[in-house]
Short mmCIF file of N, CA, C and O in Angstrom, two decimals:
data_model
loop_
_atom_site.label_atom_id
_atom_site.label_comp_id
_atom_site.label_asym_id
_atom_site.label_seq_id
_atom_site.Cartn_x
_atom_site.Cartn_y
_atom_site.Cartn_z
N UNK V 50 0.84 -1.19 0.00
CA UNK V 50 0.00 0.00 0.00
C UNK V 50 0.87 1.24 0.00
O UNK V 50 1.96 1.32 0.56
N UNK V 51 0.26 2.21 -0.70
CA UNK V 51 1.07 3.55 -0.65
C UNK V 51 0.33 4.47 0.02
O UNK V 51 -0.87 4.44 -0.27
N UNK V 52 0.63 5.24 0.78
CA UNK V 52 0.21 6.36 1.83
C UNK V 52 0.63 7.51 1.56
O UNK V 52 1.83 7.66 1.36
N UNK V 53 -0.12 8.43 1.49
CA UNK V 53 -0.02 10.06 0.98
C UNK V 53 -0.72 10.97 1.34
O UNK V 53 -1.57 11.17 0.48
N UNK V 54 -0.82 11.63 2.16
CA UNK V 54 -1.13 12.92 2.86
C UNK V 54 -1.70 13.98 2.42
O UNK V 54 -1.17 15.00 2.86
N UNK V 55 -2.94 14.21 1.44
CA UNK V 55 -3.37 14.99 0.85
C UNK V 55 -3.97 16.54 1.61
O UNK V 55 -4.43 16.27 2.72
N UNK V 56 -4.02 17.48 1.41
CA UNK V 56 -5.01 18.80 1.73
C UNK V 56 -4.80 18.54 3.24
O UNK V 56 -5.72 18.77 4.02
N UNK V 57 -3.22 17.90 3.82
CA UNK V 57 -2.98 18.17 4.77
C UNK V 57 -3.43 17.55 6.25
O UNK V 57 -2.95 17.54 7.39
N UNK V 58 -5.19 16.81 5.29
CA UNK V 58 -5.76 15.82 6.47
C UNK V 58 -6.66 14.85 6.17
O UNK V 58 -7.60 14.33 6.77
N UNK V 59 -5.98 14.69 4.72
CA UNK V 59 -6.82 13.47 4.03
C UNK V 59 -5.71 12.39 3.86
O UNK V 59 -4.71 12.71 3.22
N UNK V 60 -5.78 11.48 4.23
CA UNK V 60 -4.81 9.81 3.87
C UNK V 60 -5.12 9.17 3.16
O UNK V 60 -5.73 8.23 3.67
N UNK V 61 -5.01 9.08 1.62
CA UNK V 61 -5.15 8.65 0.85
C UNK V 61 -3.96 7.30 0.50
O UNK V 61 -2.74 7.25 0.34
N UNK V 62 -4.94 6.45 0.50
CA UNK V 62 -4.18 4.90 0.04
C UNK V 62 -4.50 4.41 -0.63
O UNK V 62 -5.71 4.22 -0.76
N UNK V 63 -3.44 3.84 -1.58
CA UNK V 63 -3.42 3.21 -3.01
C UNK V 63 -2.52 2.40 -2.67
O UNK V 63 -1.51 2.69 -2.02
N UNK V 64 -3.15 0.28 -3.49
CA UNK V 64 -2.52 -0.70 -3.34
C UNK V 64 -1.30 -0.62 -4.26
O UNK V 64 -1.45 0.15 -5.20
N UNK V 65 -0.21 -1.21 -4.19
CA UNK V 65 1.02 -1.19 -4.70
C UNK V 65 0.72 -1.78 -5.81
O UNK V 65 1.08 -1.41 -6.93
N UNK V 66 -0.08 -2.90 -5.50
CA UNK V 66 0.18 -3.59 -6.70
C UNK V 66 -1.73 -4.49 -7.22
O UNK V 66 -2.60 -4.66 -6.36
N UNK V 67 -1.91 -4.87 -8.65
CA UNK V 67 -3.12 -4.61 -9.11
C UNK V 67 -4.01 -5.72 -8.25
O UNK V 67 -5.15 -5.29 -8.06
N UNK V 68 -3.74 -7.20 -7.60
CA UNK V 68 -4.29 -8.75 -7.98
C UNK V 68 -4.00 -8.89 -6.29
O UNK V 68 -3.25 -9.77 -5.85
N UNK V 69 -4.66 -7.96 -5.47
CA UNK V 69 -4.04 -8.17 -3.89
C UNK V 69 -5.41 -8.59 -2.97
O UNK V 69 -6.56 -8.26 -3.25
N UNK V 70 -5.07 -9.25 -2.01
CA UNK V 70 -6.29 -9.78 -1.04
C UNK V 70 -5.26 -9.25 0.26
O UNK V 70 -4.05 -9.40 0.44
N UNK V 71 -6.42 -8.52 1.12
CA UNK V 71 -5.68 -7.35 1.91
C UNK V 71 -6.60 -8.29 3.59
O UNK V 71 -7.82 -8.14 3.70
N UNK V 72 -6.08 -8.88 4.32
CA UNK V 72 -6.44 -8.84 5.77
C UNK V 72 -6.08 -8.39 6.93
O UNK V 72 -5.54 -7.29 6.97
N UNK V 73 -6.26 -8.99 7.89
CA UNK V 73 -6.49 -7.89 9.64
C UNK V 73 -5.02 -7.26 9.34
O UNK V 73 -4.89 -6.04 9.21
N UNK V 74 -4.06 -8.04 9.24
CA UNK V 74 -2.40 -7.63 9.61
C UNK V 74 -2.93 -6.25 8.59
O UNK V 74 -3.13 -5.22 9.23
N UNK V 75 -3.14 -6.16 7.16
CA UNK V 75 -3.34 -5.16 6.57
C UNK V 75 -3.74 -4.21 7.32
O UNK V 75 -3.11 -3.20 7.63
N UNK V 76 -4.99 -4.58 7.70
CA UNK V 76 -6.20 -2.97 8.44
C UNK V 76 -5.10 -2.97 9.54
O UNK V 76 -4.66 -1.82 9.63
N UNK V 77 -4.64 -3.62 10.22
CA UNK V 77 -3.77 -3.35 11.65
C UNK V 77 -2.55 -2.24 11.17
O UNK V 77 -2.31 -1.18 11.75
N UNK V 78 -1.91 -2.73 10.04
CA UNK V 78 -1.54 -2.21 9.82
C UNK V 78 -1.78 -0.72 8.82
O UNK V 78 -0.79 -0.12 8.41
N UNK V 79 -2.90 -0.34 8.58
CA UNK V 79 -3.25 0.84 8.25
C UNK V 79 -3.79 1.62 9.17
O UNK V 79 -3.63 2.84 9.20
N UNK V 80 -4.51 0.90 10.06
CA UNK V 80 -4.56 2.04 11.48
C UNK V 80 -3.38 2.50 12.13
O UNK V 80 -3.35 3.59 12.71
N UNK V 81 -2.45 1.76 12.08
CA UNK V 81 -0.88 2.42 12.30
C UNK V 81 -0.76 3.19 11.72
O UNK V 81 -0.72 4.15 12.49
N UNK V 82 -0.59 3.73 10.19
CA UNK V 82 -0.18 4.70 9.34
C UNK V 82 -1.25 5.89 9.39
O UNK V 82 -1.05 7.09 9.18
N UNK V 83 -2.52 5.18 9.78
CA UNK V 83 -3.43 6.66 9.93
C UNK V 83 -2.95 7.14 10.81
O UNK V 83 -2.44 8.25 10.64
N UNK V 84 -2.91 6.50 12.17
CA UNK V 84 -2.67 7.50 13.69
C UNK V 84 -1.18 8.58 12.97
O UNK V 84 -1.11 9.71 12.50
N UNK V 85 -0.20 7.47 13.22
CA UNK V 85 1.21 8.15 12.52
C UNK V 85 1.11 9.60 11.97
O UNK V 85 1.42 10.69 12.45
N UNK V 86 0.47 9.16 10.60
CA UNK V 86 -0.01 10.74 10.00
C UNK V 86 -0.86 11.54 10.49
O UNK V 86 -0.79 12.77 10.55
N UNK V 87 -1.69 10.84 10.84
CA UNK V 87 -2.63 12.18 11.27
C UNK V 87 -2.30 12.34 12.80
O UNK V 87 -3.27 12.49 13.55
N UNK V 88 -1.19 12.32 13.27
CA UNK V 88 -0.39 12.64 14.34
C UNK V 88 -1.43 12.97 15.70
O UNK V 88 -1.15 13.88 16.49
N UNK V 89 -2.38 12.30 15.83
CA UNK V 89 -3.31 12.44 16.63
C UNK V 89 -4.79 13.25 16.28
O UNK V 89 -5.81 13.17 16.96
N UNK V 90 -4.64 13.91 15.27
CA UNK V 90 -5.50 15.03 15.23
C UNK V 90 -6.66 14.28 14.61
O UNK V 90 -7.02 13.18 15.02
N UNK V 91 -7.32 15.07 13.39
CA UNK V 91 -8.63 14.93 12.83
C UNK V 91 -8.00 14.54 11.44
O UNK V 91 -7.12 15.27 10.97
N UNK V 92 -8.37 13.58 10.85
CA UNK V 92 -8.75 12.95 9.47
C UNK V 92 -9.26 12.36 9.03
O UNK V 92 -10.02 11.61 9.64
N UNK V 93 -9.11 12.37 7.26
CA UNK V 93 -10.48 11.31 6.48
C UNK V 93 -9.49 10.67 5.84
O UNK V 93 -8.33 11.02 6.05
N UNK V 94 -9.75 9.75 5.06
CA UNK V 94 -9.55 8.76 4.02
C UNK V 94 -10.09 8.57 2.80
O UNK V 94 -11.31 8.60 2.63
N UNK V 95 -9.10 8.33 1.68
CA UNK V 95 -9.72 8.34 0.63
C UNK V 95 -8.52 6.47 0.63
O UNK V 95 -7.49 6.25 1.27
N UNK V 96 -9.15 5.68 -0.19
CA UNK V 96 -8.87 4.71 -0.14
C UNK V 96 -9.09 3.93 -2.03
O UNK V 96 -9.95 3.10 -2.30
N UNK V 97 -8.39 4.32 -2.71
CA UNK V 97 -8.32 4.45 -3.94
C UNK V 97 -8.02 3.51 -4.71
O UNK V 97 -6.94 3.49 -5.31
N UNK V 98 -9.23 2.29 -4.87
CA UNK V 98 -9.09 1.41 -5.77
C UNK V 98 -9.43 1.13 -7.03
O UNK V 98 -9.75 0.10 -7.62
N UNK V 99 -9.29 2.36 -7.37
CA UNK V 99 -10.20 2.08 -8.85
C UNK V 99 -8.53 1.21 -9.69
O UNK V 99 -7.43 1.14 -9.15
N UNK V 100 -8.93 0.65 -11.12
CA UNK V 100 -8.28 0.46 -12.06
C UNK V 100 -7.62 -0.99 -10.61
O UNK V 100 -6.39 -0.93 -10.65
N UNK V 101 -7.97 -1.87 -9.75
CA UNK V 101 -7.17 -2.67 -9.72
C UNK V 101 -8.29 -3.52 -9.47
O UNK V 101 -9.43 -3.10 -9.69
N UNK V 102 -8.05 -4.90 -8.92
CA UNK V 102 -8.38 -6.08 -8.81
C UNK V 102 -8.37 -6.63 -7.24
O UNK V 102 -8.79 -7.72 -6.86
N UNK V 103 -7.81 -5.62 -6.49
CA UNK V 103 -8.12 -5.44 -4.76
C UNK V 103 -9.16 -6.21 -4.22
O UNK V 103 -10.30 -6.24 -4.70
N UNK V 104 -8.69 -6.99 -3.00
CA UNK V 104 -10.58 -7.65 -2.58
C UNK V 104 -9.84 -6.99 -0.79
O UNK V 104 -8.80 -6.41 -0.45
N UNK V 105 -10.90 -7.42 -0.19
CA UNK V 105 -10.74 -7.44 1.53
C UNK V 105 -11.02 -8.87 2.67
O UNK V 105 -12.10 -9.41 2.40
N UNK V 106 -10.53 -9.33 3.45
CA UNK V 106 -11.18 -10.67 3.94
C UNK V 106 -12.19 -9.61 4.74
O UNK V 106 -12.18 -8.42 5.05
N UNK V 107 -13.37 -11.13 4.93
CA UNK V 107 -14.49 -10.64 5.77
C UNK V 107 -13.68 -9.76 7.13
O UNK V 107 -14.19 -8.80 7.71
N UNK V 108 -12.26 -10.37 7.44
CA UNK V 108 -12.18 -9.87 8.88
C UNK V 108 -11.60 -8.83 8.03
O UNK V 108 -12.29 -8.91 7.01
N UNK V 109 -10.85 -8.01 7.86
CA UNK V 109 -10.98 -6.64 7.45
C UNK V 109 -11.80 -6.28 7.17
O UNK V 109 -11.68 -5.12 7.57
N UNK V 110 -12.81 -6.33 6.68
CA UNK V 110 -13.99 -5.34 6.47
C UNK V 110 -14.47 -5.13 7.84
O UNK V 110 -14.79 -3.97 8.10
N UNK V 111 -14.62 -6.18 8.95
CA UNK V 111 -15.01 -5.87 9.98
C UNK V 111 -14.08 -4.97 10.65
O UNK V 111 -14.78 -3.97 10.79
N UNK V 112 -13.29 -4.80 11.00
CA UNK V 112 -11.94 -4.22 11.19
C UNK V 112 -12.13 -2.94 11.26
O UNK V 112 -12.26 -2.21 12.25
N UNK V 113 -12.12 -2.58 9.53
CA UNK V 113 -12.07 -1.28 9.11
C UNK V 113 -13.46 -0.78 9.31
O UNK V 113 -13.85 0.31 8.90
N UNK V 114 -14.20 -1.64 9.96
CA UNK V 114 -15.76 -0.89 10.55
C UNK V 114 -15.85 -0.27 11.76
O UNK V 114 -16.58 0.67 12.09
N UNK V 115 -15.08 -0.84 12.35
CA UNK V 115 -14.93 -0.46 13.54
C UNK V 115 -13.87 1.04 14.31
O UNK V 115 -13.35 1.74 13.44
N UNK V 116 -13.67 1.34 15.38
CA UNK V 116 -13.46 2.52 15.77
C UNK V 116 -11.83 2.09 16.21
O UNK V 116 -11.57 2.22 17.40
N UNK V 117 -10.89 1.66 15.44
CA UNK V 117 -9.90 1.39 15.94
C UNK V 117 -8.71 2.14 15.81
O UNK V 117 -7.63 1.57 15.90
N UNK V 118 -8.81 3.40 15.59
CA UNK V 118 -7.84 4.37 15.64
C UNK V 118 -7.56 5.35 16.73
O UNK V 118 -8.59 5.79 17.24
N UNK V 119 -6.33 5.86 17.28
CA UNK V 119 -6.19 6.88 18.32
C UNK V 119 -6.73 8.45 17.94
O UNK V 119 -7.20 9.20 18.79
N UNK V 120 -6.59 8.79 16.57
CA UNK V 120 -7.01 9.86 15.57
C UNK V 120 -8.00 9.75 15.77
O UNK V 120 -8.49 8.87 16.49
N UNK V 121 -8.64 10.70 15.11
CA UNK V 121 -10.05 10.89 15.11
C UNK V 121 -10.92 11.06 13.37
O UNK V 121 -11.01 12.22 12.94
N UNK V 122 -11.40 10.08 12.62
CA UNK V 122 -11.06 9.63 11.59
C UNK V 122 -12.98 10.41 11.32
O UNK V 122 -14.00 10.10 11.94
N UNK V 123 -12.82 11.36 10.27
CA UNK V 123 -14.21 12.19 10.32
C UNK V 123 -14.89 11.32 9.17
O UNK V 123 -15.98 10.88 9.53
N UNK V 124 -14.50 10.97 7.87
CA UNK V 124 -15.12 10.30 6.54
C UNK V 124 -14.46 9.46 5.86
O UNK V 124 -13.23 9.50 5.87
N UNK V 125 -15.17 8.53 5.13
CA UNK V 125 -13.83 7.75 4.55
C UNK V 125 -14.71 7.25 2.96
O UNK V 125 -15.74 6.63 2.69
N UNK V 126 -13.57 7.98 2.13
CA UNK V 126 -14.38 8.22 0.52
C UNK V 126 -13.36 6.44 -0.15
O UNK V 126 -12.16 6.14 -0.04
N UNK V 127 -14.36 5.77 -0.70
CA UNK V 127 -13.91 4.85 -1.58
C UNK V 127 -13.82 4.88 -2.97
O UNK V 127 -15.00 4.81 -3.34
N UNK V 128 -12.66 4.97 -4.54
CA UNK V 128 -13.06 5.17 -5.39
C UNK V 128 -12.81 3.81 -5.86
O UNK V 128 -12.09 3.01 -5.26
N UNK V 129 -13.50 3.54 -7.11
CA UNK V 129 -13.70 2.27 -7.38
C UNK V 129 -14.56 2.49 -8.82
O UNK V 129 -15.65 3.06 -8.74
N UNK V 130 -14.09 2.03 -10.12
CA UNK V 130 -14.28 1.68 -11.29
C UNK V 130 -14.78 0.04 -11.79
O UNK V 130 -14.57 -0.41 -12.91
N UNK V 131 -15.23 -0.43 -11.08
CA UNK V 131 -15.72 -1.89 -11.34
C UNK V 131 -17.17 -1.99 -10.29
O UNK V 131 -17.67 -1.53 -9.26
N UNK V 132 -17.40 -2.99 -11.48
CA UNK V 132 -19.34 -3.42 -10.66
C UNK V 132 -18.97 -4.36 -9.47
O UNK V 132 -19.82 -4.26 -8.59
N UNK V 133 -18.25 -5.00 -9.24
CA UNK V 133 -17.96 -5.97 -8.16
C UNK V 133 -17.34 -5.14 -7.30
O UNK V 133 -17.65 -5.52 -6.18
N UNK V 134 -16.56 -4.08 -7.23
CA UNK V 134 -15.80 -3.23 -6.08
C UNK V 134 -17.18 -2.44 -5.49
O UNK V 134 -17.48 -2.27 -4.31
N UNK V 135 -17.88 -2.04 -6.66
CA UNK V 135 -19.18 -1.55 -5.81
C UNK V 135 -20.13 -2.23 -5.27
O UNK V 135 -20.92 -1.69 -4.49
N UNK V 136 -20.19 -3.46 -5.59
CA UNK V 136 -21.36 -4.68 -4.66
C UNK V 136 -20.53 -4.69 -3.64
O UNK V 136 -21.28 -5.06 -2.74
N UNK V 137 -19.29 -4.51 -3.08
CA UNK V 137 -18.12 -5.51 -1.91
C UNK V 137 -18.83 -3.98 -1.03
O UNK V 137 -19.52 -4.15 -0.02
N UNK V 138 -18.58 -2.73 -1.54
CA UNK V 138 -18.40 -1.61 -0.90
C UNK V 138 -19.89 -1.13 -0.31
O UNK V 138 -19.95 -0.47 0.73
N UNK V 139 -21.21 -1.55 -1.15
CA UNK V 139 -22.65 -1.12 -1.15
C UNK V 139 -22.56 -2.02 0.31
O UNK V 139 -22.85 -1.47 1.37
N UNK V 140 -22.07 -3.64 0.26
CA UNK V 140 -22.51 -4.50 1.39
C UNK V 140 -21.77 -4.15 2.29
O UNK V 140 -22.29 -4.51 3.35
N UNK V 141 -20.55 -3.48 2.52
CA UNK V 141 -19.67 -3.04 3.82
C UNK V 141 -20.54 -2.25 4.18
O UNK V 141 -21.38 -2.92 4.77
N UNK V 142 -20.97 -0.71 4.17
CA UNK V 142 -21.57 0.37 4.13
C UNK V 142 -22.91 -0.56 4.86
O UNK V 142 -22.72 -0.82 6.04
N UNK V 143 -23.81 -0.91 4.45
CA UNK V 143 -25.76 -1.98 4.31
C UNK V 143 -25.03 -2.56 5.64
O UNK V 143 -25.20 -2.01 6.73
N UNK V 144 -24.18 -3.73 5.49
CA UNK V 144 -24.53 -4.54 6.13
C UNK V 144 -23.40 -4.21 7.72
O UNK V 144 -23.96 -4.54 8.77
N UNK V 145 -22.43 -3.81 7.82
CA UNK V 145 -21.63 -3.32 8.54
C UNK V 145 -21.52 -2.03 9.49
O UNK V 145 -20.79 -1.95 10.48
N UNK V 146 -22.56 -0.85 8.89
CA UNK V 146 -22.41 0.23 9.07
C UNK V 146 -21.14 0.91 9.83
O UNK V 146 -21.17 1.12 11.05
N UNK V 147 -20.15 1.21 9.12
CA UNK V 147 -19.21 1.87 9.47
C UNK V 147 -19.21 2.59 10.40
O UNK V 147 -20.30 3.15 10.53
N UNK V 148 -18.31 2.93 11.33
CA UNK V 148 -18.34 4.07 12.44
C UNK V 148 -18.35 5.34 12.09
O UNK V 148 -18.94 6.19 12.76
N UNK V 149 -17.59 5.64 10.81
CA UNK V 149 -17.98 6.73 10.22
C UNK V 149 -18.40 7.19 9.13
O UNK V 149 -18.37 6.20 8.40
N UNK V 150 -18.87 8.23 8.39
CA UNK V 150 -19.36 8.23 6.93
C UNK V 150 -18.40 7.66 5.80
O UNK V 150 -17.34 8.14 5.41
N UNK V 151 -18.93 6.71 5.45
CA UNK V 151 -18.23 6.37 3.62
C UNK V 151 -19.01 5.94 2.35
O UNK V 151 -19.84 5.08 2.04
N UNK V 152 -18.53 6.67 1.92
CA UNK V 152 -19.08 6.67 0.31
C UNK V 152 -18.36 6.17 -0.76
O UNK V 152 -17.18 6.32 -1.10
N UNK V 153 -19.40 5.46 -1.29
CA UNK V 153 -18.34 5.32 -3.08
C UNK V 153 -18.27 6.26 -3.96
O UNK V 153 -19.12 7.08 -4.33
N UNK V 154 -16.96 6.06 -4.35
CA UNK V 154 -17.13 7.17 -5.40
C UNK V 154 -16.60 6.61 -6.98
O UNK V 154 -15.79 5.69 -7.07
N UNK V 155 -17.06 7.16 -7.95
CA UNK V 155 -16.71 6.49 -9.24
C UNK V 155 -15.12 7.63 -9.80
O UNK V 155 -14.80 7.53 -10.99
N UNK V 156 -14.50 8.35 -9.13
CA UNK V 156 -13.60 9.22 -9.23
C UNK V 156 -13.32 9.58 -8.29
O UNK V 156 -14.07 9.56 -7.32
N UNK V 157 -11.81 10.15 -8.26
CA UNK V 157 -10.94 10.69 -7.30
C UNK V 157 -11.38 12.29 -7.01
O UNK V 157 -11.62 12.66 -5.86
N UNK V 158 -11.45 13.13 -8.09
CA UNK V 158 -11.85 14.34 -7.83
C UNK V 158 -13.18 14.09 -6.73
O UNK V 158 -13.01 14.22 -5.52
N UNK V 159 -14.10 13.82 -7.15
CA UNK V 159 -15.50 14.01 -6.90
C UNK V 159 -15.43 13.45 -4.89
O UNK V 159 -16.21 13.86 -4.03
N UNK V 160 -14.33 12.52 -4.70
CA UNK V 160 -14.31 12.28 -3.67
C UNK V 160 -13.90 12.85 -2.64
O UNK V 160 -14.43 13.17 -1.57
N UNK V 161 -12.35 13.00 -3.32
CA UNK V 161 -11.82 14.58 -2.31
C UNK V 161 -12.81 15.56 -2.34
O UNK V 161 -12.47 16.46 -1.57
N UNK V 162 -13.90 15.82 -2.88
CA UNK V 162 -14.97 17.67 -2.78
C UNK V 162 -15.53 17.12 -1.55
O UNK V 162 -15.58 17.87 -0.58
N UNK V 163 -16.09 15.58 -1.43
CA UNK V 163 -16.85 15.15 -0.66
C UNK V 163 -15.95 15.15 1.09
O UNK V 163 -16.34 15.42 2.23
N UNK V 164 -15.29 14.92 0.81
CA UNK V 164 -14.38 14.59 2.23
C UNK V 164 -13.88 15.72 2.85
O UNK V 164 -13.59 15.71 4.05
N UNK V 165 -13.69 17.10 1.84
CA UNK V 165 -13.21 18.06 2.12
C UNK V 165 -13.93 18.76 3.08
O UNK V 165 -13.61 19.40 4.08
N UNK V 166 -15.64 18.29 2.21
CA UNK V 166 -16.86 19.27 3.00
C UNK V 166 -17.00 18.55 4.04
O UNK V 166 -17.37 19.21 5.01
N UNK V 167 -16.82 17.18 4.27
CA UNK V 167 -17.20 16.54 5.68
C UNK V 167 -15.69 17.31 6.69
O UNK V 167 -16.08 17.99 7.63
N UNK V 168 -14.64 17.24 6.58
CA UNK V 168 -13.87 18.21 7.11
C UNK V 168 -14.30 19.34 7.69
O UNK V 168 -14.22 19.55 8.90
N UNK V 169 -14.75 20.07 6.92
CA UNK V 169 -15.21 21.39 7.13
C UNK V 169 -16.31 21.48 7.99
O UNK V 169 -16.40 22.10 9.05
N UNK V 170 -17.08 20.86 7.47
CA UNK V 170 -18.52 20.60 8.57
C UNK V 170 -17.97 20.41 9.95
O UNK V 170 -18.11 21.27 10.83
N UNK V 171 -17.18 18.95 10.18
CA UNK V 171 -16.63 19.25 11.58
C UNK V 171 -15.95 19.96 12.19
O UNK V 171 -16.07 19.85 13.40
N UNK V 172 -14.95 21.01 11.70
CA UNK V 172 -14.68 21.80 12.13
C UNK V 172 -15.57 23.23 12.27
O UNK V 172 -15.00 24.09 12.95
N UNK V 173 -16.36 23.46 11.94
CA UNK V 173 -17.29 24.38 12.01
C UNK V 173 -17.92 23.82 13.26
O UNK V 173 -18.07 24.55 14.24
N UNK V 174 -18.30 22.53 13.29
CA UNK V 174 -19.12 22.45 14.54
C UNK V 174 -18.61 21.93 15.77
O UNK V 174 -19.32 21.56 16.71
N UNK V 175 -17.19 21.92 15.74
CA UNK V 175 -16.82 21.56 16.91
C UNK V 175 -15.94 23.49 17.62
O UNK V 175 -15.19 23.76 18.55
N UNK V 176 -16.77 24.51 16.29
CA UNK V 176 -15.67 25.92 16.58
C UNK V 176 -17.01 26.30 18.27
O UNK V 176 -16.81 27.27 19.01
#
């Protein structure tokens, strides 16, 4: 996975490589790299699979449902170009309900606008 620090408080991750099945050690290990970066404070996630072949085990999806970060993790945008990344992502979201807001998105732009404004929103309401 690659990790990148966008608009300062977005963590955007992209798999290294196209044909990957990602479990707990994975999510364990991405809640490490969130806290890390977002050095305690407030962030979102953009989690950027479009153009690969990425899956998740059931126990990561549970994982990444749950509240397991020291940060404080406000939205988490999924992009994704395939009909099967969006059935995996519709049933995480339905059947899991995430701890915090996530959405699919069919593009990268359109996701960062979305995550930016959930940013903003919380900081407005926590002024």
């Amino acid at each position: 996975m690659e990790a990148e620090l966008l608009n300062g408080q977005i963590i955007c991750f992209r798999p290294s490589g196209v044909d990957l099945e990602f479990d707990l050690d994975d999510a364990r290990d991405m809640a490490r790299i969130y806290d890390t970066m977002a050095a305690g404070g407030v962030f979102a996630t953009l989690l950027d699979i479009a153009g690969t072949n990425v899956t998740a085990t059931p126990e990561m999806r549970a994982y990444g449902a749950g509240k397991n970060y020291n940060a404080h993790q406000v939205a988490r945008a999924i992009t994704s170009d395939t009909f099967i990344h969006r059935l995996i992502v519709n049933h995480f979201v339905k059947a899991l309900h995430p701890s915090v807001p996530t959405r699919l998105f069919a593009d990268k732009e359109s996701a960062l606008v979305w995550l930016n404004e959930k940013l903003e929103a919380y900081h407005k309401a926590i002024k």
